[in-house]
Tab-separated table of C-alpha atoms in Angstrom:
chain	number	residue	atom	x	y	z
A	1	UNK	CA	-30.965	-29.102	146.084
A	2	UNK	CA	-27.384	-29.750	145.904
A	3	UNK	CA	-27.858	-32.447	143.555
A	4	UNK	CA	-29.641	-30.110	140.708
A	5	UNK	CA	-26.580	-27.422	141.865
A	6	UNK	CA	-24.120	-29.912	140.196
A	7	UNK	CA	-25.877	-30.477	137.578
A	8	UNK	CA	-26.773	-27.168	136.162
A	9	UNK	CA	-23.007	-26.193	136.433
A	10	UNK	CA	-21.967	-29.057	134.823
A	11	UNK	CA	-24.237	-28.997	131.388
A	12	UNK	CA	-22.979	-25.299	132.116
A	13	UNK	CA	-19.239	-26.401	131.938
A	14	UNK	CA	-20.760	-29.164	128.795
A	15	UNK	CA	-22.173	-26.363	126.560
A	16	UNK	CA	-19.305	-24.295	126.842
A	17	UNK	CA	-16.203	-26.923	125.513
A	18	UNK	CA	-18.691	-27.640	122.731
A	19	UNK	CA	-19.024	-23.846	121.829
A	20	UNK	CA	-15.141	-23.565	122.294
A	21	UNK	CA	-14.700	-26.492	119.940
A	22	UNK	CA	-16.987	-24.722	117.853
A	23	UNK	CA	-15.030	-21.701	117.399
A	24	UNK	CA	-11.828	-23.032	116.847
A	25	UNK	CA	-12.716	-25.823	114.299
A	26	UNK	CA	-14.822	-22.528	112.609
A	27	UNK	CA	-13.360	-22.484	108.592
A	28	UNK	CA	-11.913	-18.430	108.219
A	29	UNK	CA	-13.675	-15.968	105.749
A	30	UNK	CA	-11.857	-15.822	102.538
A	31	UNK	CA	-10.626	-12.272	103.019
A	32	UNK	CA	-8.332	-13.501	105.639
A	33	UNK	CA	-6.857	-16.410	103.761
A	34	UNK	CA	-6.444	-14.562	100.383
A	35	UNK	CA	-4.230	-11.980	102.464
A	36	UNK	CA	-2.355	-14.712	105.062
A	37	UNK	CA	-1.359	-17.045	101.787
A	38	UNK	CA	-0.491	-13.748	99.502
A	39	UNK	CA	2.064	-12.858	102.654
A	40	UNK	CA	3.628	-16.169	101.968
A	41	UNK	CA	3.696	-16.052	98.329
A	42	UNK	CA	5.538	-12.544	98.785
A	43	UNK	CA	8.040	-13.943	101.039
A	44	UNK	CA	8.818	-16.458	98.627
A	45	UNK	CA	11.134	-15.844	95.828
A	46	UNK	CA	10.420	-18.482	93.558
A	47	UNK	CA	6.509	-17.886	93.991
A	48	UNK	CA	6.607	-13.324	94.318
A	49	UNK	CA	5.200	-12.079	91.130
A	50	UNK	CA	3.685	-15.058	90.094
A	51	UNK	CA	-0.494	-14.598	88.843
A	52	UNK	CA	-1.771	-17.184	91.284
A	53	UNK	CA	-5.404	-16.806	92.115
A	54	UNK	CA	-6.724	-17.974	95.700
A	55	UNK	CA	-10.664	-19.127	96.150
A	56	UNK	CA	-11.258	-20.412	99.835
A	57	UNK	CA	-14.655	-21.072	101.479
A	58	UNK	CA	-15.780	-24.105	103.906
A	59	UNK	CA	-12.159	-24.952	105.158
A	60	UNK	CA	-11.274	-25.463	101.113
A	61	UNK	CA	-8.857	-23.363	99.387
A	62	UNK	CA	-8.520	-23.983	95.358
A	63	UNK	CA	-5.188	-22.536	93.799
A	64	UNK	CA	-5.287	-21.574	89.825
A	65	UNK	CA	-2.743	-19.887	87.367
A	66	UNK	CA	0.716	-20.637	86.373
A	67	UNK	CA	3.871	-21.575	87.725
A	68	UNK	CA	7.750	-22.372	86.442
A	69	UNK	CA	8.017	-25.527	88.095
A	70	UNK	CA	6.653	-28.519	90.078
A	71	UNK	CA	8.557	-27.229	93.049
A	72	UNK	CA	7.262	-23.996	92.457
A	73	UNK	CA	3.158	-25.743	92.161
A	74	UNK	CA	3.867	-28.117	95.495
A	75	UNK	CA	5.478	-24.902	97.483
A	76	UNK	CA	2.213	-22.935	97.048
A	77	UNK	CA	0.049	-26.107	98.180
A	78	UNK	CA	2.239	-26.317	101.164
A	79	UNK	CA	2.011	-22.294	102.465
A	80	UNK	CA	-1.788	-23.337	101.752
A	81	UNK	CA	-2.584	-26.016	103.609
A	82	UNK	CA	-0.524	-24.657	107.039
A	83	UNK	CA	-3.454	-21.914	106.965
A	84	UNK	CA	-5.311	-22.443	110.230
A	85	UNK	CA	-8.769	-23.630	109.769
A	86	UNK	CA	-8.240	-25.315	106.098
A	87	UNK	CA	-8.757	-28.939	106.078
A	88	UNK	CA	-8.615	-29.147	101.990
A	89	UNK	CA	-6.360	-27.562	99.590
A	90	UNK	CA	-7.183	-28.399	95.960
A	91	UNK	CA	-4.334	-27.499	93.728
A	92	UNK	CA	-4.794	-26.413	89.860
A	93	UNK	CA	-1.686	-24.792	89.413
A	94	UNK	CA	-0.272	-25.226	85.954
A	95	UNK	CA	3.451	-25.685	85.235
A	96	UNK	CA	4.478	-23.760	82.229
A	97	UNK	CA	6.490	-25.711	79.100
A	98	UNK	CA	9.533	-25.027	79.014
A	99	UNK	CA	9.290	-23.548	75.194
A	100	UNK	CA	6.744	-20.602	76.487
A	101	UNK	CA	9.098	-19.851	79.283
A	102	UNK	CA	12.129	-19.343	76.792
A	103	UNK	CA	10.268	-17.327	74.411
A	104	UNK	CA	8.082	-13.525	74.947
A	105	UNK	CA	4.720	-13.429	74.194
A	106	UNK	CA	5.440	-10.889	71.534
A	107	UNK	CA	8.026	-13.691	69.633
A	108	UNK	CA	5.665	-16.430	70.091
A	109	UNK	CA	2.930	-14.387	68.154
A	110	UNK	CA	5.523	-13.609	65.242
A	111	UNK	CA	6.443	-16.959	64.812
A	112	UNK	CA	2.510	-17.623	64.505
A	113	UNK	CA	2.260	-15.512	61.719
A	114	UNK	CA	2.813	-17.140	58.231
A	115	UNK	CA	6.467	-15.614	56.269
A	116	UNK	CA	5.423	-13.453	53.114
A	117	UNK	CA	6.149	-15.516	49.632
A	118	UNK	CA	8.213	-13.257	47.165
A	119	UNK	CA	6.257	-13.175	43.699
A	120	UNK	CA	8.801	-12.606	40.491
A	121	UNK	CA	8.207	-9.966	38.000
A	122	UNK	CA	6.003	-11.125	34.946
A	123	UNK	CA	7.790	-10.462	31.569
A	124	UNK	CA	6.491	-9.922	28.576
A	125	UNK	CA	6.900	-12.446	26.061
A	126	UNK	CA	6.968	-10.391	22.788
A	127	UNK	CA	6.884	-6.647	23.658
A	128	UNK	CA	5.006	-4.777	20.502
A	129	UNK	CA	6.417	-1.609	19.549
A	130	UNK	CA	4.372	1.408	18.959
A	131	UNK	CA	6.403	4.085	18.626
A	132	UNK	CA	5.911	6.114	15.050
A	133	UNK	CA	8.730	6.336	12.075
A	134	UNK	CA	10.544	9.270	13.792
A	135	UNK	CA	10.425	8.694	17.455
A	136	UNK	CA	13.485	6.467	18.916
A	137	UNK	CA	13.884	2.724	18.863
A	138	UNK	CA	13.013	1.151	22.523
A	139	UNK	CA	15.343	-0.788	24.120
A	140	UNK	CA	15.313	-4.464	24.229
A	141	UNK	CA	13.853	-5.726	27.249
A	142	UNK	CA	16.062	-7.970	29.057
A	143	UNK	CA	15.318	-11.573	29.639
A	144	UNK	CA	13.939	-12.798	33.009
A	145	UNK	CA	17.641	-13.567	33.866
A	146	UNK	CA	18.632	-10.370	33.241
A	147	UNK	CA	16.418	-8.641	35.082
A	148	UNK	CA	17.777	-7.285	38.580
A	149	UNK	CA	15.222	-8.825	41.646
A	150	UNK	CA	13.860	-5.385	42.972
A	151	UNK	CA	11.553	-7.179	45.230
A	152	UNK	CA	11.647	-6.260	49.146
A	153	UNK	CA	14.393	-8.271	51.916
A	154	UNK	CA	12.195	-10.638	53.944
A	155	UNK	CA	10.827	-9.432	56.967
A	156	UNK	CA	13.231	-9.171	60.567
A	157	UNK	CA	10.827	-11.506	62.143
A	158	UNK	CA	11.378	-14.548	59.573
A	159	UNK	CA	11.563	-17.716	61.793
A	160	UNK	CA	14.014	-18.775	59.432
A	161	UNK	CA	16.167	-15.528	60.047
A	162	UNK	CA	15.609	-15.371	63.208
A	163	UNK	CA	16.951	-18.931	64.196
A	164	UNK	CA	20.388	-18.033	63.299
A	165	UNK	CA	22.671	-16.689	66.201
A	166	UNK	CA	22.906	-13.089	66.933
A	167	UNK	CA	26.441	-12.001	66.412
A	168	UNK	CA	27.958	-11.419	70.106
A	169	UNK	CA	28.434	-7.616	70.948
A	170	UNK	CA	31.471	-6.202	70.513
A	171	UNK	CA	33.501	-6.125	73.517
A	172	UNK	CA	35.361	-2.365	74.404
A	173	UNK	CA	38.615	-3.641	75.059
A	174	UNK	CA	40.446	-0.564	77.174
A	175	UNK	CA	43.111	0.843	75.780
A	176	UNK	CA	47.004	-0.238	76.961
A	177	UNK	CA	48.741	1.454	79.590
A	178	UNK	CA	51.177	3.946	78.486
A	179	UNK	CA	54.996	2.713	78.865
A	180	UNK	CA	56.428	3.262	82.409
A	181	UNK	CA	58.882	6.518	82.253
A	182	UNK	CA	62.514	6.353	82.995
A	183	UNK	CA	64.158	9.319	84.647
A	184	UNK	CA	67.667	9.423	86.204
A	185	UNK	CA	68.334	11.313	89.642
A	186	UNK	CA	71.313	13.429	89.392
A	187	UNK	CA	74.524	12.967	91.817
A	188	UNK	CA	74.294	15.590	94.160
A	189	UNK	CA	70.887	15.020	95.222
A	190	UNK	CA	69.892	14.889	98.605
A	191	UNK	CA	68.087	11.296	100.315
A	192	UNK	CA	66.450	11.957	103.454
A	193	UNK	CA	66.106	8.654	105.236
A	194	UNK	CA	63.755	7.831	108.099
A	195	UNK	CA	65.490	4.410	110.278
A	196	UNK	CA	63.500	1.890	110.795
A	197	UNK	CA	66.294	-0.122	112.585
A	198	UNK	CA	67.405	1.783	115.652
A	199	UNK	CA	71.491	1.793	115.343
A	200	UNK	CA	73.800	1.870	119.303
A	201	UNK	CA	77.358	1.821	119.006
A	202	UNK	CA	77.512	-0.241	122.593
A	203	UNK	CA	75.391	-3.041	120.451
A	204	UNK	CA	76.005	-2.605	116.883
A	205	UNK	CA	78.436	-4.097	114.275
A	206	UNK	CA	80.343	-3.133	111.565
A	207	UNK	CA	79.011	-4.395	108.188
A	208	UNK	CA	75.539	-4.830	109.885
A	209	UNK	CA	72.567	-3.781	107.625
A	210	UNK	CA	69.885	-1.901	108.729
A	211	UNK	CA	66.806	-0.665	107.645
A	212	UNK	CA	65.078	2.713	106.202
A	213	UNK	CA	62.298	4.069	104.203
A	214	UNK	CA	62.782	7.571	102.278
A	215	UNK	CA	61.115	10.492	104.191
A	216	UNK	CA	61.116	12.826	101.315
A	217	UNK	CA	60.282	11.523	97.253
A	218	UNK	CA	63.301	12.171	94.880
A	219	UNK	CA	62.345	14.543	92.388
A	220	UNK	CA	64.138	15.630	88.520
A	221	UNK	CA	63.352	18.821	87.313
A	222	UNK	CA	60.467	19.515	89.226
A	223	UNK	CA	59.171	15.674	88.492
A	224	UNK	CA	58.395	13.083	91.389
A	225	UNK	CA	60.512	9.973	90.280
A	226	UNK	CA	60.223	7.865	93.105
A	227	UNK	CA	57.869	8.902	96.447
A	228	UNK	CA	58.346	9.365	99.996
A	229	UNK	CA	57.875	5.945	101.825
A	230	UNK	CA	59.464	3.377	99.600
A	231	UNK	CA	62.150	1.231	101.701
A	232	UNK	CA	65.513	2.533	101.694
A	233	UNK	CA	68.732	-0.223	103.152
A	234	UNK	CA	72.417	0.742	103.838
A	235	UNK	CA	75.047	-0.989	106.258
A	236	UNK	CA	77.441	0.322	109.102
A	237	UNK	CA	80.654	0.538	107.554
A	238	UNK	CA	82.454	1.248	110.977
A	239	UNK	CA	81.437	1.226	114.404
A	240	UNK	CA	83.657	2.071	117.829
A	241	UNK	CA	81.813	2.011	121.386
A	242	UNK	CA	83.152	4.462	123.957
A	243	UNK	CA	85.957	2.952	126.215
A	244	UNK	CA	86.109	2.970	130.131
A	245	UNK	CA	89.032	4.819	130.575
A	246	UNK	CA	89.541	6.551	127.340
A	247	UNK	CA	88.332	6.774	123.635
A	248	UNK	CA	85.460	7.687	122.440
A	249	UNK	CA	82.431	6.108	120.076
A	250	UNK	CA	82.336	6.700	116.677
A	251	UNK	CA	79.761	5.125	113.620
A	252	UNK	CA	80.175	5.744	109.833
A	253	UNK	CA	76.835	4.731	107.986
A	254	UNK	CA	76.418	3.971	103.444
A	255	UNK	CA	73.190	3.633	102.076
A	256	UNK	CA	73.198	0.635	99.717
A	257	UNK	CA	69.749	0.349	97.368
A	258	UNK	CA	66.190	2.238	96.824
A	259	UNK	CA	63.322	-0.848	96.062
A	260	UNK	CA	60.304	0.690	94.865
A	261	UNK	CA	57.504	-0.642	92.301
A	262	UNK	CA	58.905	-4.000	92.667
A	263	UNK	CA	62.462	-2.940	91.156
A	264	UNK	CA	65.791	-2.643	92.850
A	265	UNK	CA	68.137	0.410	92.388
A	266	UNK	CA	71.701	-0.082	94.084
A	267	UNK	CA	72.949	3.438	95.297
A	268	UNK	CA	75.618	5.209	95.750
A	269	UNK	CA	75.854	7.624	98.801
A	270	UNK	CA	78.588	9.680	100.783
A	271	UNK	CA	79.040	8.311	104.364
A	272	UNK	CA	77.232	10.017	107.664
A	273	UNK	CA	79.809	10.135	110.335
A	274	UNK	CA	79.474	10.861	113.570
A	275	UNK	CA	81.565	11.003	116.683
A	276	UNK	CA	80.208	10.886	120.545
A	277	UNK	CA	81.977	13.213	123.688
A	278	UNK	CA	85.165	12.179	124.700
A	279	UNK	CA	85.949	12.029	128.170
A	280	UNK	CA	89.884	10.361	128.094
A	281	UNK	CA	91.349	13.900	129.211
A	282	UNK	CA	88.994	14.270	131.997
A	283	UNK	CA	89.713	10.704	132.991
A	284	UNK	CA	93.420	11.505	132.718
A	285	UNK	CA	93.019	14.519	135.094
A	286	UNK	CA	91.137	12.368	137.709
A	287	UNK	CA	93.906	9.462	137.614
A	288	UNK	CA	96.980	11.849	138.336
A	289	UNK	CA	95.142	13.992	141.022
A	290	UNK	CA	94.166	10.149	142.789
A	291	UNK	CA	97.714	9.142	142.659
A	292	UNK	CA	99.080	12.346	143.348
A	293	UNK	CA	96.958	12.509	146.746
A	294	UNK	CA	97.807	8.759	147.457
A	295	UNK	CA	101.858	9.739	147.532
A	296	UNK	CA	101.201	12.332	150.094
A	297	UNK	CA	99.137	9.939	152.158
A	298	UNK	CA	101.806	7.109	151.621
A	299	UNK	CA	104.295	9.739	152.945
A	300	UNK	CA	103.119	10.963	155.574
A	301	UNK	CA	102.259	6.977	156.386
A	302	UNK	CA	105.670	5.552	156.390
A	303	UNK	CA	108.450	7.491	153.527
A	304	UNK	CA	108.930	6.558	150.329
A	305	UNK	CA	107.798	2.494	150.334
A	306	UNK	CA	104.453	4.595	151.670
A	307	UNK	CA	104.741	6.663	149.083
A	308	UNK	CA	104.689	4.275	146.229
A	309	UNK	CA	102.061	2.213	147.578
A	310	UNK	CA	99.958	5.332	148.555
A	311	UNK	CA	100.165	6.040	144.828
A	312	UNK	CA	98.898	2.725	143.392
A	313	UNK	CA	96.181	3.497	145.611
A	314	UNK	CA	95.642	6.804	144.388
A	315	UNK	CA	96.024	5.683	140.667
A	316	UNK	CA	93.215	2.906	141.520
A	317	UNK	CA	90.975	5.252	143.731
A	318	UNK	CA	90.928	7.573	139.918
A	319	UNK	CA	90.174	4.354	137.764
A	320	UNK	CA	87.048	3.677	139.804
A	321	UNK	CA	85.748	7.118	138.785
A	322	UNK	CA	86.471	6.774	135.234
A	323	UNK	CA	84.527	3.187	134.858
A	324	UNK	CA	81.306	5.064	136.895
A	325	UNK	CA	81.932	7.999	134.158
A	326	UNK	CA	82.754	6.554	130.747
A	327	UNK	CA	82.422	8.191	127.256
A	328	UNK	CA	79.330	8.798	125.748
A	329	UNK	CA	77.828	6.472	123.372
A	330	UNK	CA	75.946	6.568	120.188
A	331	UNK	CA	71.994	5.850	119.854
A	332	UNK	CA	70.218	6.392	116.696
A	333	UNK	CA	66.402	5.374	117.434
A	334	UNK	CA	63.985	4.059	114.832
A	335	UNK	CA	62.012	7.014	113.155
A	336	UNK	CA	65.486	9.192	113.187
A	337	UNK	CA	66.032	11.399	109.744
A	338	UNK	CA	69.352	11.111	108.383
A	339	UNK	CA	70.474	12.503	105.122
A	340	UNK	CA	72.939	11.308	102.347
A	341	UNK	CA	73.815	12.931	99.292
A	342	UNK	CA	73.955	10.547	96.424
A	343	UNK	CA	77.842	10.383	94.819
A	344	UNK	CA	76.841	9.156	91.203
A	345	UNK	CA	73.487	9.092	89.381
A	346	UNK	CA	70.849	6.479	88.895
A	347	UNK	CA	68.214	5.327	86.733
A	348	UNK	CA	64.763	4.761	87.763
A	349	UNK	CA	61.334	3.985	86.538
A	350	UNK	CA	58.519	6.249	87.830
A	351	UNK	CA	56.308	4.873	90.167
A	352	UNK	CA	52.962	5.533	92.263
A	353	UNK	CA	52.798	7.235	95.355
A	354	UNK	CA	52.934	5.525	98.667
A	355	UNK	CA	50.858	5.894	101.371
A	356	UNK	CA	53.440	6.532	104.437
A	357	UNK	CA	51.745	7.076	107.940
A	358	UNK	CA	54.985	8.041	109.585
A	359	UNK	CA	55.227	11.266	111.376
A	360	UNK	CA	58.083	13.470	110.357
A	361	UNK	CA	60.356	15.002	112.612
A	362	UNK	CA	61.460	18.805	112.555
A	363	UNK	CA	65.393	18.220	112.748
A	364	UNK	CA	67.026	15.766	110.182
A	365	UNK	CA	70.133	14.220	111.797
């Protein structure tokens, strides 16, 4: 019994590999392969558009129509024959000459059709006259090459007028730019500055150049000439840091030249001055009371040998509060508005705004 067991389950396990094999090696129906290979064709952009027509049946799909090229023809076999199922791909596709590709359907059947043939004018030989006594003379006719050709042009679709070139289109050249405008900026005007170069009197240097950019655009009569945000450069014509025991910081400022729209302008400007706290007196004040208080110490110590070196001591115990306190200096920090009035006018050529994202600030230095 166990014997026939095995045996039924394994013609069982027999019929069902062959019916397996069956189904996969089965050829698909030509509905499916039409759509599959017209998906490929699509996706293709030599072969989308392109008339091909697709028969399939018994695992063999046959490929007709027209193509522009041999790469175009082997392509189409390929996406063919990677269908599942197809064991044959027969390939008719055509490759189109080169001449019909060139030319429209429409052209190729005018050039088919034969050019009209002008016919001349017959002329009488001897014209008879006929006219009675009275009645006017006629007029000579004119010989044949006399007589003006009234006959129509040739036709627009001549193969010999059409084989000339076309004239090229005309091209619409714009027009020039209008000249750049000149306008001068009056002395007297006022240049707000924005520093890009923070300026400290404890660092600085005389004759150093730093760096700007206008914060508001010059204007004449009511005219932008040049805009906020082109770079602006002057120098430090004098700089003093605050002392440690007296004196106090000073810094004089010029601006020097405007560059905007790839020009140049060299300026001339009155000179910002400004002057930090002083604190010499107070530092004066300090030293006397310190040696003042040292004498009566020194005194009191030992007379007037005491005295005198109770005062040194004094004097020194006054410095040492001075060099803790001394005068104030000057800081300018980048983004700082300064104005200058400009002493003598200059020329300019208009130019463009420019974007500037700096921020302004409410009080101009």
């Amino acid at each position: 019994m166990k014997s026939a067991g095995r045996t039924y389950v394994s013609l069982v396990l027999v019929l069902g590999i062959v019916a397996l094999g069956a189904s996969c090696t089965k050829a698909p129906n030509e509905g499916q392969v039409t759509s599959e290979l017209q998906q490929k064709f699509n996706a293709d952009s030599g072969l989308q558009g392109k008339q091909i027509t697709v028969q399939s049946g018994d695992g063999v799909i046959t490929l007709s129509g027209v193509v522009d090229n041999n790469a175009q023809r082997e392509a189409a076999a390929r996406y063919a024959s990677g269908i599942k199922g197809i064991r044959q791909v027969v390939n008719n596709l055509q490759v189109a000459p080169q001449a019909t590709q060139s030319a429209s359907p429409t052209q190729m059947e005018e050039f088919a059709k034969p050019s009209p043939v002008r016919e001349q004018p017959k002329v009488s030989a001897k014209p008879k006259p006929s006219t009675p006594k009275h009645e006017a003379k006629p007029q000579p006719v004119a010989s044949q090459d006399e007589m003006v050709d009234n006959s129509p042009p040739p036709p627009a679709n001549n193969p010999a007028s059409t084989s000339t070139a076309a004239p090229a289109p005309a091209v619409n050249t714009p027009p020039p730019p209008p000249p750049a405008k000149k306008l001068t900026i009056p002395s007297g005007t006022t240049l707000a500055i924005r520093l890009v170069d923070p300026i400290d009197t404890e660092t600085s240097q005389p004759g150093e150049s730093f760096r700007a950019a206008l914060d508001s655009p010059l204007s004449v009569e009511g005219e932008i000439a040049i805009p906020a945000g082109y770079d602006v450069q002057g120098h430090i014509v004098d700089v003093k840091s605050a002392g440690k025991f007296a004196g106090k910081s000073e810094l004089v400022l010029q601006l020097d030249r405007i560059s905007a729209g790839g020009k140049s302008y060299s300026v001339q400007t009155d000179e910002y001055k400004r002057e930090g706290n002083s604190r010499g007196k107070n530092t004066a004040e300090k030293v006397g009371a310190g040696a003042a208080i040292g004498a009566i110490i020194g005194g009191i110590a030992g007379g007037g040998k005491g005295a005198g070196i109770g005062a040194a001591a004094g004097g020194g115990l006054g410095g040492g509060v001075q060099a803790a306190t001394k005068g104030q200096q000057i800081k300018l920090p980048s983004e700082t508005v300064i104005n200058f009035t400009l002493q003598s006018p200059v020329t300019v050529t208009q130019v463009e705004g420019k974007n500037a994202s700096r921020p302004k600030l409410d009080n101009p230095q």
